[in-house]
XYZ file of C-alpha atoms in Angstrom:
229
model
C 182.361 111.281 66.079
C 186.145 110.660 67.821
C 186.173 106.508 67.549
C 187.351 106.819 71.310
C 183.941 108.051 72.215
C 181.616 105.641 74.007
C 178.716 105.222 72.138
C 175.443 105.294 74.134
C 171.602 103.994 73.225
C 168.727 105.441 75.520
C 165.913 103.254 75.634
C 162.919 104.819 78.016
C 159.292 105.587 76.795
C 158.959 108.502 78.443
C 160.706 111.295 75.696
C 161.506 113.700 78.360
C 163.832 110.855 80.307
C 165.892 110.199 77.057
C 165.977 113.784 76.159
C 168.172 114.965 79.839
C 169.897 111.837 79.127
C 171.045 112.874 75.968
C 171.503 116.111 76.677
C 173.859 115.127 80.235
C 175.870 112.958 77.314
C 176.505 114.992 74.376
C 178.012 117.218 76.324
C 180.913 114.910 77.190
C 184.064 114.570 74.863
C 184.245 110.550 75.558
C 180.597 109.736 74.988
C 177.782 110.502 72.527
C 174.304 109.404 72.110
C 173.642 107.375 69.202
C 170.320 106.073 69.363
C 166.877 106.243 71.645
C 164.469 104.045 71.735
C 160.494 103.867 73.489
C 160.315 99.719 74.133
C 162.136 96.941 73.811
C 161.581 95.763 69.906
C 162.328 99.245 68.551
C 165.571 98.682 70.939
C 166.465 95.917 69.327
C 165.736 96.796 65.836
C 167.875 99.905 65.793
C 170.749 98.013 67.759
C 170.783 95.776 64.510
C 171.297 98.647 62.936
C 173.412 100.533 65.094
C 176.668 100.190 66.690
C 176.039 101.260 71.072
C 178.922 100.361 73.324
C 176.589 100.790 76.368
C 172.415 100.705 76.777
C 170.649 102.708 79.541
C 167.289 100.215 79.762
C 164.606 101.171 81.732
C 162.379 97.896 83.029
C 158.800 99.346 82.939
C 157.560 100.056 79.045
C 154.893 98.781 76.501
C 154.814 96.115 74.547
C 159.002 94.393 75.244
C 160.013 95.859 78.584
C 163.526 95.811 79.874
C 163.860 92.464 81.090
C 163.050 90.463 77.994
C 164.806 92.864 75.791
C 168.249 92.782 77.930
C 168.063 89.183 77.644
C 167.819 89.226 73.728
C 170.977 91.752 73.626
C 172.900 89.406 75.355
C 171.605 86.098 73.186
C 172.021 88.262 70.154
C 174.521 88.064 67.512
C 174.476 91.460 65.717
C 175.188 92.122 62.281
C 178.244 94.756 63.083
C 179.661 92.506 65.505
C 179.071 94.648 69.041
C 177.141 93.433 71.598
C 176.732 96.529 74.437
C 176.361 96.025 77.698
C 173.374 97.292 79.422
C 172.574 99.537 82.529
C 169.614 98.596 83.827
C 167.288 102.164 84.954
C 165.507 101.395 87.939
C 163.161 103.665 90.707
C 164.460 100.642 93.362
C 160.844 100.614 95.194
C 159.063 99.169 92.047
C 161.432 97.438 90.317
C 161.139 93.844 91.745
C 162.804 92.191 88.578
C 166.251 94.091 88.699
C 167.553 90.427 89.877
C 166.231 88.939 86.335
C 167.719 91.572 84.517
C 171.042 91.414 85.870
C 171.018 87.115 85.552
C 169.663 87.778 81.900
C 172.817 89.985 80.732
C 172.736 93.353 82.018
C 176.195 95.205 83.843
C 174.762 97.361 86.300
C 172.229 99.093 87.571
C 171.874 102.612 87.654
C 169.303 104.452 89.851
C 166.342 106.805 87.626
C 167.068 110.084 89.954
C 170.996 109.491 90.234
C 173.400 112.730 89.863
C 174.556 113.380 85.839
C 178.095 112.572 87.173
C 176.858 109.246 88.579
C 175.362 108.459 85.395
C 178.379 109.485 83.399
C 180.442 107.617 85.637
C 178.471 104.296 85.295
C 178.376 104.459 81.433
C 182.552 105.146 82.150
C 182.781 101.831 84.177
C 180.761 99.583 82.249
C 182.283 100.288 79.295
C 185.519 99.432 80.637
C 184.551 96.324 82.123
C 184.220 97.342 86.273
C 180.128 96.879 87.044
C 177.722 99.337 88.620
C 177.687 97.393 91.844
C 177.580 99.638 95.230
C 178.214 103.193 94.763
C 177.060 104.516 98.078
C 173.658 106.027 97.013
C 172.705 102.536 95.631
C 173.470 100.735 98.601
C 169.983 100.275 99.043
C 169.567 98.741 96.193
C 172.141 96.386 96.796
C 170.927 94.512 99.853
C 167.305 94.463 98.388
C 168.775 92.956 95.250
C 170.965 90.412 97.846
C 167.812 89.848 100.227
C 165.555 88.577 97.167
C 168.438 86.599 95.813
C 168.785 84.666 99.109
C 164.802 84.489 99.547
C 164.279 83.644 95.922
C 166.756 80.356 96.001
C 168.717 77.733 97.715
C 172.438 78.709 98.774
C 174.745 76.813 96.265
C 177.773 76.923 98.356
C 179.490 74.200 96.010
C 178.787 76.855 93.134
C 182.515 78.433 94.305
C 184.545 75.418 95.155
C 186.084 75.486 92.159
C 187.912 78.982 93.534
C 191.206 78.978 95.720
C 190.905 80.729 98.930
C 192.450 83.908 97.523
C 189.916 83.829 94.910
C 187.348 83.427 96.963
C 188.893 86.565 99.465
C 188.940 88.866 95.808
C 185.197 87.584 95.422
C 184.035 88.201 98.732
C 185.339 92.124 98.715
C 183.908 92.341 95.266
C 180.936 91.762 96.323
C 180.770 94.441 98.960
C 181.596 96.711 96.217
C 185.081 96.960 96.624
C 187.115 98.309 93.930
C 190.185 96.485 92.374
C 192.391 99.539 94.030
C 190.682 98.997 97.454
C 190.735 95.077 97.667
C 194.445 95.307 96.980
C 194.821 97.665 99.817
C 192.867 95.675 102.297
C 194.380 92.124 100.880
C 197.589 93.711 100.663
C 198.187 92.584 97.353
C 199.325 94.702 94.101
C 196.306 95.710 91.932
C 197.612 93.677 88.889
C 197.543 91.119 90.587
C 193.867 91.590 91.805
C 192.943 91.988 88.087
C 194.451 89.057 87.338
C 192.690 86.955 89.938
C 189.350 88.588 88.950
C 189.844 87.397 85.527
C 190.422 83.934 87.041
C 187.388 84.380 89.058
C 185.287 84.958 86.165
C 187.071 82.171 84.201
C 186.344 79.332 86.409
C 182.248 80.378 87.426
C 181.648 81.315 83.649
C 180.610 84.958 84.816
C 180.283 87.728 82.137
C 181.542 90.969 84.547
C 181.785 91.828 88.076
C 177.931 92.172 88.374
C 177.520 88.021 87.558
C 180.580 87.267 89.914
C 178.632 88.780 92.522
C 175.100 87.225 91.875
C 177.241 83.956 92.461
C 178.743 85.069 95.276
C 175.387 85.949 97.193
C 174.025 82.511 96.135
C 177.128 80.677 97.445
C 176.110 82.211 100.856
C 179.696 83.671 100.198
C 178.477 87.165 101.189
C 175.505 88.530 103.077
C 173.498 91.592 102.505
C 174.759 92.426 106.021
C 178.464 92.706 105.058
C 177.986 95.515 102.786
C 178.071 98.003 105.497
């Protein structure tokens, strides 16, 4: 295996799921499967064991679901020294806990049903650091995510004081799923410089990736589901 490839663990109970997933990933030249899993303890047992770069987690499965084992990935301080970063699989009309998942460590979320090359390409952007935020055939998802967020607590407005106006102007078009290429465009502003002020961003509100930033952001009142259109 190239040491460039991304290195991805399947964890779904249902065989037939981690076998397509497989499948779609071994055939790429920058990714490989390297190891599945059927619940959340066996997850976390081979992890120990095993180097992944990125997790595909479904939510629903016996005994340690999704939610509580993303959480102990992110606490976790493995043996070999990685820590992956987990897409979340969801079905979007069940999954009410995406929200907890994402809070509790994960990078994305990636629809069950979503196109190989979507797939692929979420595995691509996590591992580089972007998020699986809005692609268009999640947008859905999204504003559910944002709606519960807003139901579920207060709006913490103070939460992003601690930002310059700029800042907050990078934060609010990350949040509507902008890319670093695109807010540059529609700030005007070179896309170093974008990266830099997202890595200020996360700095000063102690968020892990662009997916945290934008949990924030909803809960500051900064952004509502309605400006993702």
């Amino acid at each position: 295996m190239s040491d460039e490839q991304i290195r991805v663990a399947l964890v779904d109970d249902q065989e037939l799921v981690r076998s397509g997933f497989a499948m779609v990933i071994d055939s790429q030249p920058d990714m490989r499967t390297v190891l599945e899993a059927s619940h959340g303890q066996q997850a976390l047992d081979r992890l120990n064991l095993v180097a992944a770069d990125v997790v595909l987690m479904d939510i629903r499965m016996p005994g340690m679901d999704g939610l509580e084992a993303t959480e102990r990935i992110a606490a976790r301080d493995f043996p070999h020294g990685v820590v992956p970063k987990v897409i979340i699989l969801t079905t979007f009309d069940l999954d009410e806990y995406v929200m907890r998942a994402i809070r509790g460590g994960a990078s994305g979320f990636l629809l069950k049903d979503a196109p190989p090359d979507q797939m692929l390409d979420s595995i691509r952007a996590v591992h580089r650091g972007d998020a699986v935020i809005a692609p268009s055939s999640t947008k859905r998802l999204v504003t559910y995510l944002a709606d519960k967020a807003l139901a579920d607590r207060e709006l913490r407005p103070d939460i992003i004081d601690v930002l310059t106006d700029r800042e907050r102007q990078v934060l609010y078009h990350m949040a509507r799923g902008l890319s670093n290429s695109e807010i540059g465009e529609v700030l005007d502003v070179a896309q170093a410089t974008i990266k830099t002020h997202i890595g200020r961003i996360f700095a000063k509100l102690g968020a892990r990736d662009r997916v945290q930033a934008v949990v924030l952001a909803y809960e500051a009142g900064l952004v509502r589901p309605g400006d993702l259109g």
